[in-house]
Each structure stands twice: as C-alpha cells, then as structure tokens.
C-alpha cells in the first residue's frame, strides 16, 4: 500500500512522515510528482502557513491538483488533510485576502473570533476533540492545535472549544481533514493515523 505524502514546500513533512511510519506505514512516498500521486493508494496533504501561500504553492506544481482530484474525487483514494491541508479543502480562505481553495468541501476559512472573551489567537496547545457525528476515524480525545483561522461550513464531524465551537475535523466520503496536528498529538494522533491507514471508506 503506497501512501503519498504531498511535498509542496508548505508542510511539516519530516514530523508527519515519522508519525506515519510509527503508525505502521511501510511504503511512504514523499512526493509532488503528479504521476506518483495518481498511483498512490492513500494520500496525505499537510500544510503549515498562510492559506493563500499554501494554495498557491499547491497550484504551482504543474498537474498536481488535477492528479489529486482524479485520484481522490474520481477514483476514491482515502485522503487526509492536516491543518492548512484540511483548510485547503474549503471553497475559500480569508487569511490576508480572499483565496480560492480546492472546493472539495463547501465552506470558508476565517479568523477565529474571540471577541468578548479571554481566549487568545492563535488557538495553541492541547484541546478536546468532540465528535458531532459518528465517523470511523474521529473519536473523542485530546489533540494539539496551532492555528488562527478555522473552517466554517458543511460536513463538520468534530469541534473543539476556543471561545465557542471551532471546527476540529471535516469529512465527506473518502476525504477527511483535521485541524489539529496528529504528528504532535502523541498517542491520540498516532491512533488516528493508524485508523487512516486501515480505513476502507
């Protein structure tokens, strides 16, 4: 089983790769090659940084978005987006302007609103993951978050609390995205990656 970890110069690749190997992935390919992505059995899209910069970096790799759409949306390969990799699933992001996302899940990524509370932005540290609907990959627990913008829209399967509900995970068919960092979430994160490796959506 080949897993493609997408390298588009916008993710914490080393830590994510190590976590995937620790979770049992024995055929991990760190790549931005559209042909390799088109052949992968599973795909993970990490992401660190601003939404617009990550979206531009992904689209800058010729043929990569088309390969992702074909392999994931048309052919049903299991997909996991992490942090900004999850946010890119949205229709648009409003960080430092308004930028188009992949549009795989209807929604918008906006700055977390903490007005009138003692909460700070960014939302940083350990917080609860609270499932809103049943999903094979998302279970109750505590995970590590680091973000200033959050998804609002359809197909939210888990939330966390930071001056009110904040999206922690989204899912649609064979696509799952998590706002938290599994690679920094110790046993909870490792168990999530183990479930992803075994997932048959």
mmCIF file of C-alpha atoms in Angstrom:
data_model
loop_
_atom_site.group_PDB
_atom_site.id
_atom_site.type_symbol
_atom_site.label_atom_id
_atom_site.label_comp_id
_atom_site.label_asym_id
_atom_site.label_seq_id
_atom_site.Cartn_x
_atom_site.Cartn_y
_atom_site.Cartn_z
ATOM 1 C CA UNK A 1 0.000 0.000 0.000
ATOM 2 C CA UNK A 2 1.673 3.192 -1.194
ATOM 3 C CA UNK A 3 0.938 6.394 0.711
ATOM 4 C CA UNK A 4 1.801 9.689 -0.972
ATOM 5 C CA UNK A 5 2.705 12.470 1.450
ATOM 6 C CA UNK A 6 2.407 15.604 -0.661
ATOM 7 C CA UNK A 7 5.530 17.768 -0.696
ATOM 8 C CA UNK A 8 4.633 21.245 -1.966
ATOM 9 C CA UNK A 9 7.041 23.163 0.281
ATOM 10 C CA UNK A 10 4.283 24.046 2.739
ATOM 11 C CA UNK A 11 4.143 21.295 5.324
ATOM 12 C CA UNK A 12 5.882 19.813 8.349
ATOM 13 C CA UNK A 13 6.935 16.826 6.254
ATOM 14 C CA UNK A 14 9.612 15.302 8.469
ATOM 15 C CA UNK A 15 7.391 15.053 11.558
ATOM 16 C CA UNK A 16 4.368 13.860 9.605
ATOM 17 C CA UNK A 17 6.432 11.237 7.774
ATOM 18 C CA UNK A 18 7.872 9.952 11.040
ATOM 19 C CA UNK A 19 4.402 9.751 12.588
ATOM 20 C CA UNK A 20 3.027 7.852 9.594
ATOM 21 C CA UNK A 21 5.882 5.358 9.773
ATOM 22 C CA UNK A 22 5.334 4.954 13.520
ATOM 23 C CA UNK A 23 1.653 4.279 12.778
ATOM 24 C CA UNK A 24 2.639 1.396 10.501
ATOM 25 C CA UNK A 25 3.052 2.896 7.027
ATOM 26 C CA UNK A 26 5.811 0.851 5.384
ATOM 27 C CA UNK A 27 5.543 2.289 1.850
ATOM 28 C CA UNK A 28 5.687 6.060 2.258
ATOM 29 C CA UNK A 29 6.490 8.281 -0.689
ATOM 30 C CA UNK A 30 7.174 11.973 -0.072
ATOM 31 C CA UNK A 31 6.394 13.489 -3.444
ATOM 32 C CA UNK A 32 4.866 16.226 -5.570
ATOM 33 C CA UNK A 33 5.024 14.116 -8.735
ATOM 34 C CA UNK A 34 1.512 14.026 -10.243
ATOM 35 C CA UNK A 35 2.136 10.587 -11.751
ATOM 36 C CA UNK A 36 3.137 9.163 -8.373
ATOM 37 C CA UNK A 37 0.125 10.785 -6.726
ATOM 38 C CA UNK A 38 -2.137 9.298 -9.394
ATOM 39 C CA UNK A 39 -0.887 5.811 -8.475
ATOM 40 C CA UNK A 40 -0.942 6.161 -4.678
ATOM 41 C CA UNK A 41 -3.294 4.048 -2.598
ATOM 42 C CA UNK A 42 -3.666 6.767 0.073
ATOM 43 C CA UNK A 43 -2.821 10.451 0.156
ATOM 44 C CA UNK A 44 -1.926 12.846 2.984
ATOM 45 C CA UNK A 45 -1.791 16.616 2.428
ATOM 46 C CA UNK A 46 -0.063 18.515 5.250
ATOM 47 C CA UNK A 47 0.096 22.292 5.467
ATOM 48 C CA UNK A 48 1.719 24.983 7.589
ATOM 49 C CA UNK A 49 1.498 28.716 6.939
ATOM 50 C CA UNK A 50 -0.970 31.114 5.375
ATOM 51 C CA UNK A 51 -3.907 29.748 3.369
ATOM 52 C CA UNK A 52 -3.192 31.791 0.234
ATOM 53 C CA UNK A 53 0.505 30.908 0.138
ATOM 54 C CA UNK A 54 -0.242 27.197 0.601
ATOM 55 C CA UNK A 55 -2.933 27.258 -2.102
ATOM 56 C CA UNK A 56 -0.546 28.998 -4.493
ATOM 57 C CA UNK A 57 2.265 26.533 -3.732
ATOM 58 C CA UNK A 58 -0.034 23.579 -4.390
ATOM 59 C CA UNK A 59 -1.223 25.015 -7.697
ATOM 60 C CA UNK A 60 2.340 25.930 -8.707
ATOM 61 C CA UNK A 61 3.195 22.234 -9.162
ATOM 62 C CA UNK A 62 2.063 21.515 -12.715
ATOM 63 C CA UNK A 63 -0.597 18.819 -12.814
ATOM 64 C CA UNK A 64 -0.682 18.158 -9.066
ATOM 65 C CA UNK A 65 -4.184 19.453 -8.317
ATOM 66 C CA UNK A 66 -5.567 17.588 -11.328
ATOM 67 C CA UNK A 67 -3.884 14.384 -10.136
ATOM 68 C CA UNK A 68 -5.308 14.839 -6.646
ATOM 69 C CA UNK A 69 -8.809 15.460 -7.981
ATOM 70 C CA UNK A 70 -8.653 12.425 -10.233
ATOM 71 C CA UNK A 71 -7.215 10.046 -7.637
ATOM 72 C CA UNK A 72 -9.274 11.247 -4.676
ATOM 73 C CA UNK A 73 -12.564 12.596 -6.052
ATOM 74 C CA UNK A 74 -12.984 10.397 -9.127
ATOM 75 C CA UNK A 75 -11.290 7.185 -8.015
ATOM 76 C CA UNK A 76 -11.949 7.285 -4.268
ATOM 77 C CA UNK A 77 -8.477 7.014 -2.746
ATOM 78 C CA UNK A 78 -8.565 7.715 1.005
ATOM 79 C CA UNK A 79 -7.360 11.252 1.709
ATOM 80 C CA UNK A 80 -6.286 13.020 4.902
ATOM 81 C CA UNK A 81 -5.663 16.776 5.102
ATOM 82 C CA UNK A 82 -3.775 18.125 8.116
ATOM 83 C CA UNK A 83 -4.025 21.711 9.467
ATOM 84 C CA UNK A 84 -3.813 24.015 6.423
ATOM 85 C CA UNK A 85 -4.030 20.850 4.322
ATOM 86 C CA UNK A 86 -7.514 20.466 5.783
ATOM 87 C CA UNK A 87 -8.347 24.148 5.307
ATOM 88 C CA UNK A 88 -7.470 23.927 1.604
ATOM 89 C CA UNK A 89 -10.445 21.582 1.158
ATOM 90 C CA UNK A 90 -12.692 24.630 1.612
ATOM 91 C CA UNK A 91 -14.189 26.813 -1.089
ATOM 92 C CA UNK A 92 -12.144 29.813 0.032
ATOM 93 C CA UNK A 93 -9.876 31.186 2.732
ATOM 94 C CA UNK A 94 -9.877 34.733 4.075
ATOM 95 C CA UNK A 95 -6.369 34.960 5.520
ATOM 96 C CA UNK A 96 -4.568 38.113 4.273
ATOM 97 C CA UNK A 97 -7.115 38.440 1.473
ATOM 98 C CA UNK A 98 -9.547 36.009 -0.108
ATOM 99 C CA UNK A 99 -8.167 32.983 -1.929
ATOM 100 C CA UNK A 100 -9.750 30.004 -3.644
ATOM 101 C CA UNK A 101 -9.386 26.628 -2.004
ATOM 102 C CA UNK A 102 -9.809 23.252 -3.653
ATOM 103 C CA UNK A 103 -13.574 23.427 -3.174
ATOM 104 C CA UNK A 104 -13.909 19.781 -2.145
ATOM 105 C CA UNK A 105 -15.968 20.706 0.934
ATOM 106 C CA UNK A 106 -18.258 23.734 0.892
ATOM 107 C CA UNK A 107 -17.088 26.316 3.391
ATOM 108 C CA UNK A 108 -14.848 29.258 4.191
ATOM 109 C CA UNK A 109 -11.772 29.561 6.397
ATOM 110 C CA UNK A 110 -11.979 32.672 8.577
ATOM 111 C CA UNK A 111 -10.084 34.131 11.527
ATOM 112 C CA UNK A 112 -11.174 32.700 14.858
ATOM 113 C CA UNK A 113 -13.462 35.185 16.630
ATOM 114 C CA UNK A 114 -12.557 35.556 20.316
ATOM 115 C CA UNK A 115 -14.192 38.974 20.827
ATOM 116 C CA UNK A 116 -15.508 39.489 24.336
ATOM 117 C CA UNK A 117 -13.582 36.543 25.796
ATOM 118 C CA UNK A 118 -10.218 35.906 27.431
ATOM 119 C CA UNK A 119 -9.209 33.482 24.659
ATOM 120 C CA UNK A 120 -6.195 34.275 22.536
ATOM 121 C CA UNK A 121 -5.400 33.892 18.841
ATOM 122 C CA UNK A 122 -3.686 31.742 17.731
ATOM 123 C CA UNK A 123 -5.501 28.800 19.276
ATOM 124 C CA UNK A 124 -2.433 26.948 20.501
ATOM 125 C CA UNK A 125 -1.993 23.861 22.635
ATOM 126 C CA UNK A 126 -3.949 20.815 23.711
ATOM 127 C CA UNK A 127 -7.713 20.830 23.444
ATOM 128 C CA UNK A 128 -10.589 18.364 23.280
ATOM 129 C CA UNK A 129 -11.789 16.845 20.023
ATOM 130 C CA UNK A 130 -15.559 16.405 20.336
ATOM 131 C CA UNK A 131 -17.254 14.347 17.596
ATOM 132 C CA UNK A 132 -20.517 15.811 16.311
ATOM 133 C CA UNK A 133 -21.442 12.804 14.181
ATOM 134 C CA UNK A 134 -20.145 9.257 14.086
ATOM 135 C CA UNK A 135 -17.112 8.743 11.863
ATOM 136 C CA UNK A 136 -14.697 5.826 11.608
ATOM 137 C CA UNK A 137 -11.602 7.993 12.033
ATOM 138 C CA UNK A 138 -12.674 10.644 14.539
ATOM 139 C CA UNK A 139 -13.058 9.684 18.201
ATOM 140 C CA UNK A 140 -13.192 11.731 21.414
ATOM 141 C CA UNK A 141 -9.844 12.732 22.811
ATOM 142 C CA UNK A 142 -7.313 15.496 23.190
ATOM 143 C CA UNK A 143 -5.132 16.788 20.369
ATOM 144 C CA UNK A 144 -2.609 19.531 19.697
ATOM 145 C CA UNK A 145 -3.815 22.622 17.821
ATOM 146 C CA UNK A 146 -1.939 25.602 16.388
ATOM 147 C CA UNK A 147 -3.979 27.910 14.152
ATOM 148 C CA UNK A 148 -5.503 31.365 13.873
ATOM 149 C CA UNK A 149 -8.074 30.591 11.166
ATOM 150 C CA UNK A 150 -10.775 27.947 11.172
ATOM 151 C CA UNK A 151 -13.180 26.279 8.772
ATOM 152 C CA UNK A 152 -16.881 27.186 8.800
ATOM 153 C CA UNK A 153 -19.216 25.256 6.537
ATOM 154 C CA UNK A 154 -20.553 21.824 5.669
ATOM 155 C CA UNK A 155 -19.552 18.302 6.715
ATOM 156 C CA UNK A 156 -18.112 19.193 10.134
ATOM 157 C CA UNK A 157 -17.663 15.946 12.060
ATOM 158 C CA UNK A 158 -15.874 17.244 15.183
ATOM 159 C CA UNK A 159 -15.364 20.507 17.026
ATOM 160 C CA UNK A 160 -13.200 21.867 19.778
ATOM 161 C CA UNK A 161 -13.889 24.797 22.078
ATOM 162 C CA UNK A 162 -11.993 28.088 21.824
ATOM 163 C CA UNK A 163 -14.279 30.994 22.679
ATOM 164 C CA UNK A 164 -17.044 28.824 21.225
ATOM 165 C CA UNK A 165 -17.156 25.879 18.850
ATOM 166 C CA UNK A 166 -14.276 25.664 16.371
ATOM 167 C CA UNK A 167 -14.079 23.037 13.630
ATOM 168 C CA UNK A 168 -11.654 20.256 14.546
ATOM 169 C CA UNK A 169 -12.426 17.833 11.690
ATOM 170 C CA UNK A 170 -14.386 17.627 8.458
ATOM 171 C CA UNK A 171 -15.259 14.569 6.401
ATOM 172 C CA UNK A 172 -17.025 13.731 3.193
ATOM 173 C CA UNK A 173 -16.980 10.291 1.580
ATOM 174 C CA UNK A 174 -13.290 9.262 1.292
ATOM 175 C CA UNK A 175 -11.991 12.705 2.318
ATOM 176 C CA UNK A 176 -11.123 13.649 5.906
ATOM 177 C CA UNK A 177 -9.445 16.775 7.206
ATOM 178 C CA UNK A 178 -8.256 17.545 10.732
ATOM 179 C CA UNK A 179 -7.382 20.993 12.034
ATOM 180 C CA UNK A 180 -5.140 19.609 14.752
ATOM 181 C CA UNK A 181 -1.699 18.075 14.229
ATOM 182 C CA UNK A 182 -1.767 14.268 14.599
ATOM 183 C CA UNK A 183 2.043 14.216 14.449
ATOM 184 C CA UNK A 184 2.151 16.394 17.600
ATOM 185 C CA UNK A 185 -0.780 14.744 19.366
ATOM 186 C CA UNK A 186 1.086 11.778 20.863
ATOM 187 C CA UNK A 187 -0.987 8.623 21.323
ATOM 188 C CA UNK A 188 -4.250 10.208 20.149
ATOM 189 C CA UNK A 189 -2.664 11.366 16.909
ATOM 190 C CA UNK A 190 -0.840 8.108 16.297
ATOM 191 C CA UNK A 191 -4.074 6.161 16.774
ATOM 192 C CA UNK A 192 -5.822 8.424 14.252
ATOM 193 C CA UNK A 193 -3.108 7.739 11.681
ATOM 194 C CA UNK A 194 -3.385 4.004 12.380
ATOM 195 C CA UNK A 195 -7.113 4.167 11.686
ATOM 196 C CA UNK A 196 -6.483 6.129 8.493
ATOM 197 C CA UNK A 197 -4.034 3.502 7.242
ATOM 198 C CA UNK A 198 -6.660 0.800 7.771
ATOM 199 C CA UNK A 199 -9.664 2.843 6.584
ATOM 200 C CA UNK A 200 -11.828 1.459 3.798
ATOM 201 C CA UNK A 201 -14.338 4.245 3.044
#
